[in-house]
Amino acid sequence: QVYKGLDIITNKVSPQEQRLCRHHMISFVDPLVSNYTVVDFRDKAWHIEDIFARDKIPIVVGGTNYYIESLLWKVLINTKEKASTAAGPVTDRKVELEQLDGVELHHRLSQVDPEMAAKLHPHDKRKVARSLQVFEETGIPHSEILHQQQEEEGGGPLGGPLKYPHSCILWLHADQAALDQRLEKRVDDMLAAGLLEELRDFHRRYNQEKVAENRQDYQHGIFQSIGFKEFHEYLISEGNCPPETSALLLQKGIQALKQVTKKYARRQNKWVRNRFLRRPGPNVPPVYGLEVSDLLRWEEDVLKPALEIVESFIQGRDPPAEPVKMEYDVNENKRSHHVCELCDRVIIGDREWAAHTRSKSHLHHLKKRRKLEAASRAAETEGDSGGTETSGEDSSLPL
């Protein structure tokens, strides 16, 4: 939402709602800027201090959760300052590294920062490239910098100390079936609001030339937004193919958008559980759950308890609601390294490994291997019995 354009597909708050409450950090970055990072976002968010200075309450709204982390904790490493002082044109080293082969990238990282390499999946080129960039531009292993942050006073498993110690988190969650239905309706509402016209206009102004030159990039900047790349085939073929084909590609894009939106919502909820509820520590704000499955009960289930919680924090007393608690295993290693030779996959994390060993794919490969082993044993047994013959001269001689 920091980028100008694609207001419908990025679900920006409407101008009417913006007039009801002052909003910040919306529509201020040129769409063609591809190297805008979470560090830039954090540095721009001085509005929070300004809001406090005016004796107001800043409300950070999700949900790109990684960006929210940057506002809550000291977790980022700024390498841009060093890059900007270097002579010659400024290049984004991380983007350069991402062009390399993933295996080569991970091998490089294992040479300079084996601890970080063991924590990152070899296929996660973005994070591997970022860790390499940190080492190249600071001379310090990424893992060492993270340890330093965690060891600061008030630090913990999530990083450095909380920037705003009196923060609280309001987690709006819904029954999965109700959420999925609502998300599908949201896509339908976006189409009714003019989504296709917005996509066509944006494609014509910013992406058509890149596609023609085969340099389109759906991994950086606004072009990585959920929804734009899902309509790629439809946009590049519109007007160049039969109407029936165009209609099929349009439906394919709509279904893809609905599917990826639901997957993203699941990842958001997983992030809250993993980052807040399963990693308790001195630097984790309390999380208060608000049930939003039934929108007809918005006043009773969401608005009223949310206001009571915030009012309690302002007055320095305990809220009437209890924060969400979740069981966790203190011995669980979220960054353990597992290799499944059967599936030819690398799995990071104890919980993920346990889930993989129970997955349909793994069990299918396991069943297949057992069948092959059983067939091999049967063939060996048959070969042994079939090859044994009795000699009339001396049956005691070995074959």
CSV table of C-alpha atoms in Angstrom, one decimal:
chain,number,residue,atom,x,y,z
A,1,GLN,CA,0.0,0.0,0.0
A,2,VAL,CA,3.0,2.3,0.1
A,3,TYR,CA,3.0,2.4,-3.7
A,4,LYS,CA,1.0,4.7,-5.8
A,5,GLY,CA,-1.6,2.9,-7.9
A,6,LEU,CA,-3.5,-0.4,-7.7
A,7,ASP,CA,-5.7,1.0,-5.0
A,8,ILE,CA,-8.4,-1.7,-5.5
A,9,ILE,CA,-6.2,-4.8,-5.7
A,10,THR,CA,-4.2,-3.7,-2.6
A,11,ASN,CA,-7.4,-2.9,-0.7
A,12,LYS,CA,-6.4,0.6,0.3
A,13,VAL,CA,-8.7,2.4,2.7
A,14,SER,CA,-11.2,4.6,0.8
A,15,PRO,CA,-10.8,8.4,0.6
A,16,GLN,CA,-14.1,8.6,2.6
A,17,GLU,CA,-12.7,6.6,5.4
A,18,GLN,CA,-9.4,8.4,5.3
A,19,ARG,CA,-11.3,11.6,6.1
A,20,LEU,CA,-12.6,10.1,9.3
A,21,CYS,CA,-9.2,9.3,10.7
A,22,ARG,CA,-5.8,10.6,9.6
A,23,HIS,CA,-3.8,7.9,7.7
A,24,HIS,CA,0.0,7.7,7.1
A,25,MET,CA,2.3,5.6,4.8
A,26,ILE,CA,-0.1,5.2,1.9
A,27,SER,CA,0.5,5.9,-1.8
A,28,PHE,CA,3.8,7.7,-1.6
A,29,VAL,CA,6.3,5.5,-3.5
A,30,ASP,CA,6.6,5.6,-7.3
A,31,PRO,CA,5.4,2.2,-8.8
A,32,LEU,CA,8.6,1.9,-10.8
A,33,VAL,CA,10.8,2.0,-7.6
A,34,SER,CA,11.8,-1.7,-7.1
A,35,ASN,CA,14.3,-1.4,-4.3
A,36,TYR,CA,12.1,0.0,-1.6
A,37,THR,CA,12.7,-2.1,1.5
A,38,VAL,CA,11.4,-2.6,5.0
A,39,VAL,CA,14.3,-0.5,6.2
A,40,ASP,CA,13.0,2.4,4.2
A,41,PHE,CA,9.5,1.8,5.6
A,42,ARG,CA,10.8,1.8,9.2
A,43,ASP,CA,12.8,5.0,8.7
A,44,LYS,CA,9.8,6.7,7.1
A,45,ALA,CA,7.6,5.7,10.1
A,46,TRP,CA,8.7,8.7,12.2
A,47,HIS,CA,5.0,9.5,12.1
A,48,ILE,CA,4.7,7.3,15.2
A,49,GLU,CA,6.8,9.6,17.3
A,50,ASP,CA,5.0,12.6,15.9
A,51,ILE,CA,1.6,11.1,16.9
A,52,PHE,CA,2.9,10.4,20.4
A,53,ALA,CA,4.1,14.0,20.6
A,54,ARG,CA,0.6,15.2,19.8
A,55,ASP,CA,-0.7,13.1,22.6
A,56,LYS,CA,-2.5,10.7,20.2
A,57,ILE,CA,-2.5,6.9,20.0
A,58,PRO,CA,-0.9,5.4,16.9
A,59,ILE,CA,-2.6,2.3,15.5
A,60,VAL,CA,-0.5,0.1,13.2
A,61,VAL,CA,-2.7,-1.8,10.9
A,62,GLY,CA,-1.9,-5.2,9.4
A,63,GLY,CA,-1.2,-7.0,7.5
A,64,THR,CA,2.3,-7.2,6.0
A,65,ASN,CA,3.6,-8.6,9.3
A,66,TYR,CA,7.3,-8.4,8.5
A,67,TYR,CA,6.9,-4.6,8.2
A,68,ILE,CA,5.0,-4.5,11.5
A,69,GLU,CA,7.9,-6.4,13.2
A,70,SER,CA,10.3,-3.6,12.0
A,71,LEU,CA,8.2,-1.1,14.0
A,72,LEU,CA,7.9,-3.2,17.1
A,73,TRP,CA,11.4,-4.5,17.6
A,74,LYS,CA,15.0,-3.7,16.8
A,75,VAL,CA,15.4,-6.4,14.3
A,76,LEU,CA,16.7,-4.8,11.1
A,77,ILE,CA,20.2,-4.2,9.8
A,78,ASN,CA,20.7,-1.1,7.7
A,79,THR,CA,23.2,-1.7,5.0
A,80,LYS,CA,22.0,1.1,2.7
A,81,GLU,CA,24.0,3.8,4.5
A,82,LYS,CA,27.3,2.2,3.6
A,83,ALA,CA,26.1,1.6,0.0
A,84,SER,CA,25.1,5.2,-0.4
A,85,THR,CA,28.6,6.4,0.5
A,86,ALA,CA,30.3,4.2,-2.0
A,87,ALA,CA,31.6,5.8,-5.3
A,88,GLY,CA,29.8,5.2,-8.5
A,89,PRO,CA,26.2,4.3,-9.2
A,90,VAL,CA,24.2,2.7,-6.3
A,91,THR,CA,23.2,-0.9,-7.0
A,92,ASP,CA,21.1,-3.2,-4.9
A,93,ARG,CA,23.5,-6.0,-3.9
A,94,LYS,CA,20.6,-8.2,-2.7
A,95,VAL,CA,18.9,-8.0,-6.1
A,96,GLU,CA,22.3,-8.9,-7.8
A,97,LEU,CA,22.8,-11.9,-5.6
A,98,GLU,CA,19.2,-13.1,-6.2
A,99,GLN,CA,20.2,-13.6,-9.9
A,100,LEU,CA,22.6,-16.3,-8.9
A,101,ASP,CA,21.8,-20.0,-8.6
A,102,GLY,CA,20.2,-20.9,-5.2
A,103,VAL,CA,22.6,-23.7,-4.5
A,104,GLU,CA,25.6,-21.5,-5.2
A,105,LEU,CA,24.1,-18.8,-3.0
A,106,HIS,CA,23.6,-21.2,-0.1
A,107,HIS,CA,27.1,-22.6,-0.5
A,108,ARG,CA,28.6,-19.0,-0.3
A,109,LEU,CA,26.6,-18.3,2.8
A,110,SER,CA,27.8,-21.6,4.5
A,111,GLN,CA,31.4,-20.4,3.9
A,112,VAL,CA,31.0,-17.1,5.7
A,113,ASP,CA,28.1,-17.7,8.1
A,114,PRO,CA,27.5,-21.4,8.7
A,115,GLU,CA,25.1,-20.8,11.5
A,116,MET,CA,22.8,-18.7,9.3
A,117,ALA,CA,23.1,-21.1,6.4
A,118,ALA,CA,21.9,-24.0,8.7
A,119,LYS,CA,18.8,-21.9,9.6
A,120,LEU,CA,17.8,-21.0,6.1
A,121,HIS,CA,16.3,-23.2,3.4
A,122,PRO,CA,18.5,-23.4,0.4
A,123,HIS,CA,15.5,-22.5,-1.8
A,124,ASP,CA,14.8,-19.3,0.1
A,125,LYS,CA,16.9,-17.2,-2.2
A,126,ARG,CA,15.7,-13.9,-0.7
A,127,LYS,CA,16.7,-14.6,2.8
A,128,VAL,CA,20.0,-16.3,1.8
A,129,ALA,CA,20.8,-13.3,-0.5
A,130,ARG,CA,20.0,-10.9,2.3
A,131,SER,CA,22.3,-12.7,4.8
A,132,LEU,CA,25.1,-12.6,2.2
A,133,GLN,CA,24.5,-8.9,1.6
A,134,VAL,CA,24.7,-8.2,5.3
A,135,PHE,CA,28.0,-9.9,5.6
A,136,GLU,CA,29.5,-8.3,2.4
A,137,GLU,CA,28.4,-4.8,3.4
A,138,THR,CA,29.2,-4.9,7.1
A,139,GLY,CA,32.0,-7.5,7.4
A,140,ILE,CA,30.0,-9.2,10.2
A,141,PRO,CA,28.1,-12.5,9.9
A,142,HIS,CA,24.3,-11.9,9.9
A,143,SER,CA,23.9,-14.4,12.8
A,144,GLU,CA,26.3,-12.5,15.0
A,145,ILE,CA,24.5,-9.3,14.5
A,146,LEU,CA,21.2,-11.0,15.4
A,147,HIS,CA,22.7,-12.4,18.6
A,148,GLN,CA,23.9,-9.0,19.6
A,149,GLN,CA,20.4,-7.6,19.2
A,150,GLN,CA,18.8,-10.4,21.2
A,151,GLU,CA,21.4,-10.0,24.0
A,152,GLU,CA,20.6,-6.3,24.4
A,153,GLU,CA,18.7,-5.3,27.6
A,154,GLY,CA,15.0,-6.2,26.9
A,155,GLY,CA,15.9,-8.4,24.0
A,156,GLY,CA,14.6,-11.9,23.4
A,157,PRO,CA,13.9,-14.6,20.9
A,158,LEU,CA,12.2,-12.2,18.5
A,159,GLY,CA,15.1,-9.8,18.4
A,160,GLY,CA,16.1,-6.6,20.2
A,161,PRO,CA,14.1,-4.8,22.8
A,162,LEU,CA,10.6,-3.5,22.1
A,163,LYS,CA,10.7,0.0,20.8
A,164,TYR,CA,7.3,0.8,22.5
A,165,PRO,CA,7.1,-1.2,25.7
A,166,HIS,CA,3.4,-0.5,26.3
A,167,SER,CA,2.2,-2.0,23.0
A,168,CYS,CA,-0.7,-4.4,22.8
A,169,ILE,CA,-1.9,-6.4,19.8
A,170,LEU,CA,-5.5,-6.9,18.8
A,171,TRP,CA,-5.7,-10.1,16.7
A,172,LEU,CA,-8.9,-10.2,14.6
A,173,HIS,CA,-9.5,-13.9,13.7
A,174,ALA,CA,-12.4,-15.8,12.3
A,175,ASP,CA,-13.5,-19.4,11.7
A,176,GLN,CA,-11.7,-20.6,8.6
A,177,ALA,CA,-14.8,-21.4,6.6
A,178,ALA,CA,-16.3,-18.0,7.3
A,179,LEU,CA,-13.0,-16.3,6.5
A,180,ASP,CA,-12.6,-18.1,3.2
A,181,GLN,CA,-16.2,-17.2,2.2
A,182,ARG,CA,-15.5,-13.6,3.1
A,183,LEU,CA,-12.3,-13.5,1.1
A,184,GLU,CA,-14.0,-14.9,-2.0
A,185,LYS,CA,-16.7,-12.2,-1.7
A,186,ARG,CA,-14.0,-9.6,-1.3
A,187,VAL,CA,-12.5,-10.6,-4.7
A,188,ASP,CA,-16.0,-10.4,-6.3
A,189,ASP,CA,-16.5,-6.9,-4.7
A,190,MET,CA,-13.1,-5.8,-6.1
A,191,LEU,CA,-14.2,-6.9,-9.6
A,192,ALA,CA,-17.4,-5.0,-9.2
A,193,ALA,CA,-15.4,-1.9,-8.1
A,194,GLY,CA,-13.4,-1.9,-11.4
A,195,LEU,CA,-10.5,-4.2,-10.7
A,196,LEU,CA,-10.0,-5.2,-14.4
A,197,GLU,CA,-9.9,-1.6,-15.6
A,198,GLU,CA,-7.3,-0.8,-12.9
A,199,LEU,CA,-5.2,-3.8,-13.9
A,200,ARG,CA,-5.4,-2.9,-17.6
A,201,ASP,CA,-4.4,0.7,-17.0
A,202,PHE,CA,-1.5,-0.2,-14.7
A,203,HIS,CA,-0.3,-2.9,-17.1
A,204,ARG,CA,-0.4,-0.5,-20.1
A,205,ARG,CA,1.5,2.3,-18.2
A,206,TYR,CA,4.1,0.3,-16.2
A,207,ASN,CA,4.4,-3.3,-17.3
A,208,GLN,CA,3.6,-3.7,-21.0
A,209,GLU,CA,7.0,-2.5,-22.2
A,210,LYS,CA,8.8,-4.8,-19.7
A,211,VAL,CA,6.8,-7.8,-20.9
A,212,ALA,CA,7.7,-7.0,-24.5
A,213,GLU,CA,11.4,-6.9,-23.6
A,214,ASN,CA,11.1,-10.0,-21.4
A,215,ARG,CA,12.3,-8.2,-18.3
A,216,GLN,CA,9.1,-8.2,-16.2
A,217,ASP,CA,9.8,-8.8,-12.5
A,218,TYR,CA,7.1,-10.1,-10.2
A,219,GLN,CA,9.5,-10.5,-7.3
A,220,HIS,CA,10.1,-6.9,-6.4
A,221,GLY,CA,8.2,-3.6,-5.8
A,222,ILE,CA,4.5,-3.2,-6.4
A,223,PHE,CA,4.6,-5.9,-9.1
A,224,GLN,CA,4.8,-8.6,-6.4
A,225,SER,CA,1.4,-7.5,-5.1
A,226,ILE,CA,-1.0,-10.4,-4.7
A,227,GLY,CA,-3.4,-10.2,-7.7
A,228,PHE,CA,-1.3,-8.4,-10.3
A,229,LYS,CA,0.8,-11.4,-11.4
A,230,GLU,CA,-2.2,-13.7,-11.2
A,231,PHE,CA,-3.7,-11.9,-14.2
A,232,HIS,CA,-0.4,-11.9,-16.3
A,233,GLU,CA,-1.6,-14.3,-19.0
A,234,TYR,CA,-4.9,-12.5,-19.3
A,235,LEU,CA,-3.3,-9.0,-19.6
A,236,ILE,CA,-0.7,-10.0,-22.2
A,237,SER,CA,-3.2,-11.9,-24.4
A,238,GLU,CA,-6.2,-9.6,-24.2
A,239,GLY,CA,-6.9,-8.5,-27.8
A,240,ASN,CA,-4.5,-11.0,-29.2
A,241,CYS,CA,-6.6,-14.2,-28.8
A,242,PRO,CA,-10.1,-15.4,-29.4
A,243,PRO,CA,-12.7,-14.0,-26.9
A,244,GLU,CA,-13.4,-17.5,-25.6
A,245,THR,CA,-9.6,-17.9,-24.7
A,246,SER,CA,-9.6,-14.5,-23.1
A,247,ALA,CA,-12.6,-15.4,-21.0
A,248,LEU,CA,-11.0,-18.6,-19.8
A,249,LEU,CA,-7.8,-16.8,-18.9
A,250,LEU,CA,-9.8,-14.2,-17.0
A,251,GLN,CA,-11.6,-16.9,-15.0
A,252,LYS,CA,-8.2,-18.6,-14.3
A,253,GLY,CA,-6.9,-15.3,-13.0
A,254,ILE,CA,-9.9,-14.7,-10.7
A,255,GLN,CA,-9.7,-18.2,-9.3
A,256,ALA,CA,-5.9,-17.8,-8.8
A,257,LEU,CA,-6.5,-14.5,-6.9
A,258,LYS,CA,-9.1,-16.1,-4.6
A,259,GLN,CA,-6.8,-19.0,-3.9
A,260,VAL,CA,-3.7,-17.0,-3.2
A,261,THR,CA,-5.6,-14.6,-1.0
A,262,LYS,CA,-6.9,-17.4,1.2
A,263,LYS,CA,-3.4,-18.9,1.4
A,264,TYR,CA,-2.0,-15.5,2.4
A,265,ALA,CA,-4.6,-15.1,5.2
A,266,ARG,CA,-3.6,-18.5,6.5
A,267,ARG,CA,0.1,-17.4,6.5
A,268,GLN,CA,-0.8,-14.2,8.4
A,269,ASN,CA,-2.6,-16.2,11.2
A,270,LYS,CA,0.4,-18.6,11.3
A,271,TRP,CA,2.7,-15.7,11.7
A,272,VAL,CA,0.8,-14.4,14.7
A,273,ARG,CA,0.8,-17.8,16.4
A,274,ASN,CA,4.5,-18.5,15.7
A,275,ARG,CA,5.9,-15.0,16.3
A,276,PHE,CA,3.8,-14.0,19.3
A,277,LEU,CA,2.1,-17.0,20.9
A,278,ARG,CA,4.7,-19.7,20.7
A,279,ARG,CA,7.7,-17.5,21.5
A,280,PRO,CA,6.9,-15.9,24.9
A,281,GLY,CA,9.5,-13.7,26.4
A,282,PRO,CA,10.1,-10.3,27.9
A,283,ASN,CA,9.9,-8.5,24.5
A,284,VAL,CA,6.5,-9.9,23.3
A,285,PRO,CA,3.4,-7.7,23.7
A,286,PRO,CA,0.2,-9.3,24.9
A,287,VAL,CA,-2.1,-10.5,22.2
A,288,TYR,CA,-5.9,-10.1,22.6
A,289,GLY,CA,-8.1,-12.2,20.4
A,290,LEU,CA,-11.2,-10.7,18.8
A,291,GLU,CA,-13.7,-13.1,17.1
A,292,VAL,CA,-14.9,-11.7,13.8
A,293,SER,CA,-16.7,-14.7,12.3
A,294,ASP,CA,-20.1,-13.1,12.6
A,295,LEU,CA,-20.1,-9.6,11.3
A,296,LEU,CA,-23.6,-9.0,12.7
A,297,ARG,CA,-22.0,-9.2,16.2
A,298,TRP,CA,-19.3,-6.7,15.4
A,299,GLU,CA,-20.3,-4.3,18.1
A,300,GLU,CA,-20.4,-6.9,20.9
A,301,ASP,CA,-17.5,-9.2,19.8
A,302,VAL,CA,-15.0,-6.7,18.4
A,303,LEU,CA,-15.6,-3.0,18.9
A,304,LYS,CA,-16.7,-2.9,22.5
A,305,PRO,CA,-14.0,-5.3,23.9
A,306,ALA,CA,-11.3,-3.6,21.7
A,307,LEU,CA,-12.2,-0.2,23.1
A,308,GLU,CA,-12.1,-1.6,26.7
A,309,ILE,CA,-8.7,-3.1,26.1
A,310,VAL,CA,-7.2,0.1,24.7
A,311,GLU,CA,-8.8,2.2,27.4
A,312,SER,CA,-7.2,0.0,30.1
A,313,PHE,CA,-3.8,0.4,28.5
A,314,ILE,CA,-4.2,4.1,28.4
A,315,GLN,CA,-5.1,4.2,32.0
A,316,GLY,CA,-2.4,1.8,33.1
A,317,ARG,CA,-4.6,-0.9,34.4
A,318,ASP,CA,-5.2,-4.6,33.5
A,319,PRO,CA,-7.8,-5.0,30.7
A,320,PRO,CA,-10.9,-7.0,31.5
A,321,ALA,CA,-10.0,-9.5,28.8
A,322,GLU,CA,-7.3,-12.1,29.1
A,323,PRO,CA,-4.5,-12.3,26.5
A,324,VAL,CA,-4.4,-15.3,24.2
A,325,LYS,CA,-2.2,-18.1,25.5
A,326,MET,CA,-0.9,-21.0,23.5
A,327,GLU,CA,1.0,-24.1,24.5
A,328,TYR,CA,4.6,-24.3,23.3
A,329,ASP,CA,7.5,-26.7,23.5
A,330,VAL,CA,10.5,-24.9,25.1
A,331,ASN,CA,12.8,-27.5,23.5
A,332,GLU,CA,11.4,-27.0,20.0
A,333,ASN,CA,14.0,-25.9,17.5
A,334,LYS,CA,12.3,-23.7,14.9
A,335,ARG,CA,15.5,-23.6,12.8
A,336,SER,CA,16.6,-27.2,12.9
A,337,HIS,CA,17.9,-28.6,9.6
A,338,HIS,CA,16.4,-31.9,8.3
A,339,VAL,CA,17.1,-33.6,5.0
A,340,CYS,CA,14.5,-36.0,3.7
A,341,GLU,CA,16.4,-38.1,1.2
A,342,LEU,CA,13.3,-40.0,0.3
A,343,CYS,CA,11.5,-36.9,-1.0
A,344,ASP,CA,14.7,-35.0,-1.9
A,345,ARG,CA,13.7,-32.1,0.3
A,346,VAL,CA,15.3,-29.9,3.0
A,347,ILE,CA,13.0,-29.1,5.9
A,348,ILE,CA,13.7,-26.4,8.4
A,349,GLY,CA,12.2,-26.6,11.9
A,350,ASP,CA,11.1,-29.4,14.2
A,351,ARG,CA,7.4,-28.7,13.8
A,352,GLU,CA,7.7,-28.6,10.0
A,353,TRP,CA,9.7,-31.8,10.0
A,354,ALA,CA,7.0,-33.6,12.0
A,355,ALA,CA,4.4,-32.3,9.7
A,356,HIS,CA,6.4,-33.4,6.6
A,357,THR,CA,6.7,-37.0,7.9
A,358,ARG,CA,3.0,-37.2,8.3
A,359,SER,CA,2.3,-35.6,4.9
A,360,LYS,CA,0.6,-37.5,2.0
A,361,SER,CA,3.6,-36.9,-0.2
A,362,HIS,CA,6.1,-38.3,2.2
A,363,LEU,CA,3.9,-41.3,3.1
A,364,HIS,CA,3.3,-42.0,-0.6
A,365,HIS,CA,7.1,-42.1,-1.3
A,366,LEU,CA,7.6,-44.2,1.8
A,367,LYS,CA,4.9,-46.7,0.7
A,368,LYS,CA,6.5,-46.8,-2.8
A,369,ARG,CA,9.9,-47.5,-1.4
A,370,ARG,CA,8.6,-50.3,0.9
A,371,LYS,CA,7.0,-51.9,-2.1
A,372,LEU,CA,10.2,-51.8,-4.1
A,373,GLU,CA,12.2,-53.2,-1.1
A,374,ALA,CA,9.6,-56.0,-0.6
A,375,ALA,CA,9.8,-56.8,-4.3
A,376,SER,CA,13.6,-56.8,-4.2
A,377,ARG,CA,13.7,-59.1,-1.2
A,378,ALA,CA,11.2,-61.5,-2.9
A,379,ALA,CA,13.3,-61.5,-6.1
A,380,GLU,CA,16.5,-62.3,-4.0
A,381,THR,CA,14.7,-65.1,-2.2
A,382,GLU,CA,13.4,-66.6,-5.4
A,383,GLY,CA,16.8,-66.3,-7.0
A,384,ASP,CA,18.4,-68.1,-4.0
A,385,SER,CA,15.9,-71.0,-4.0
A,386,GLY,CA,15.8,-71.3,-7.8
A,387,GLY,CA,19.6,-71.4,-8.0
A,388,THR,CA,20.1,-74.2,-5.4
A,389,GLU,CA,20.5,-77.6,-7.0
A,390,THR,CA,21.5,-81.0,-5.5
A,391,SER,CA,24.5,-82.8,-7.0
A,392,GLY,CA,24.6,-86.5,-6.9
A,393,GLU,CA,28.4,-86.4,-6.5
A,394,ASP,CA,28.6,-84.2,-3.4
A,395,SER,CA,25.6,-82.3,-2.1
A,396,SER,CA,27.7,-80.8,0.7
A,397,LEU,CA,29.7,-78.6,-1.6
A,398,PRO,CA,28.7,-74.9,-1.5
A,399,LEU,CA,27.3,-73.4,-4.6
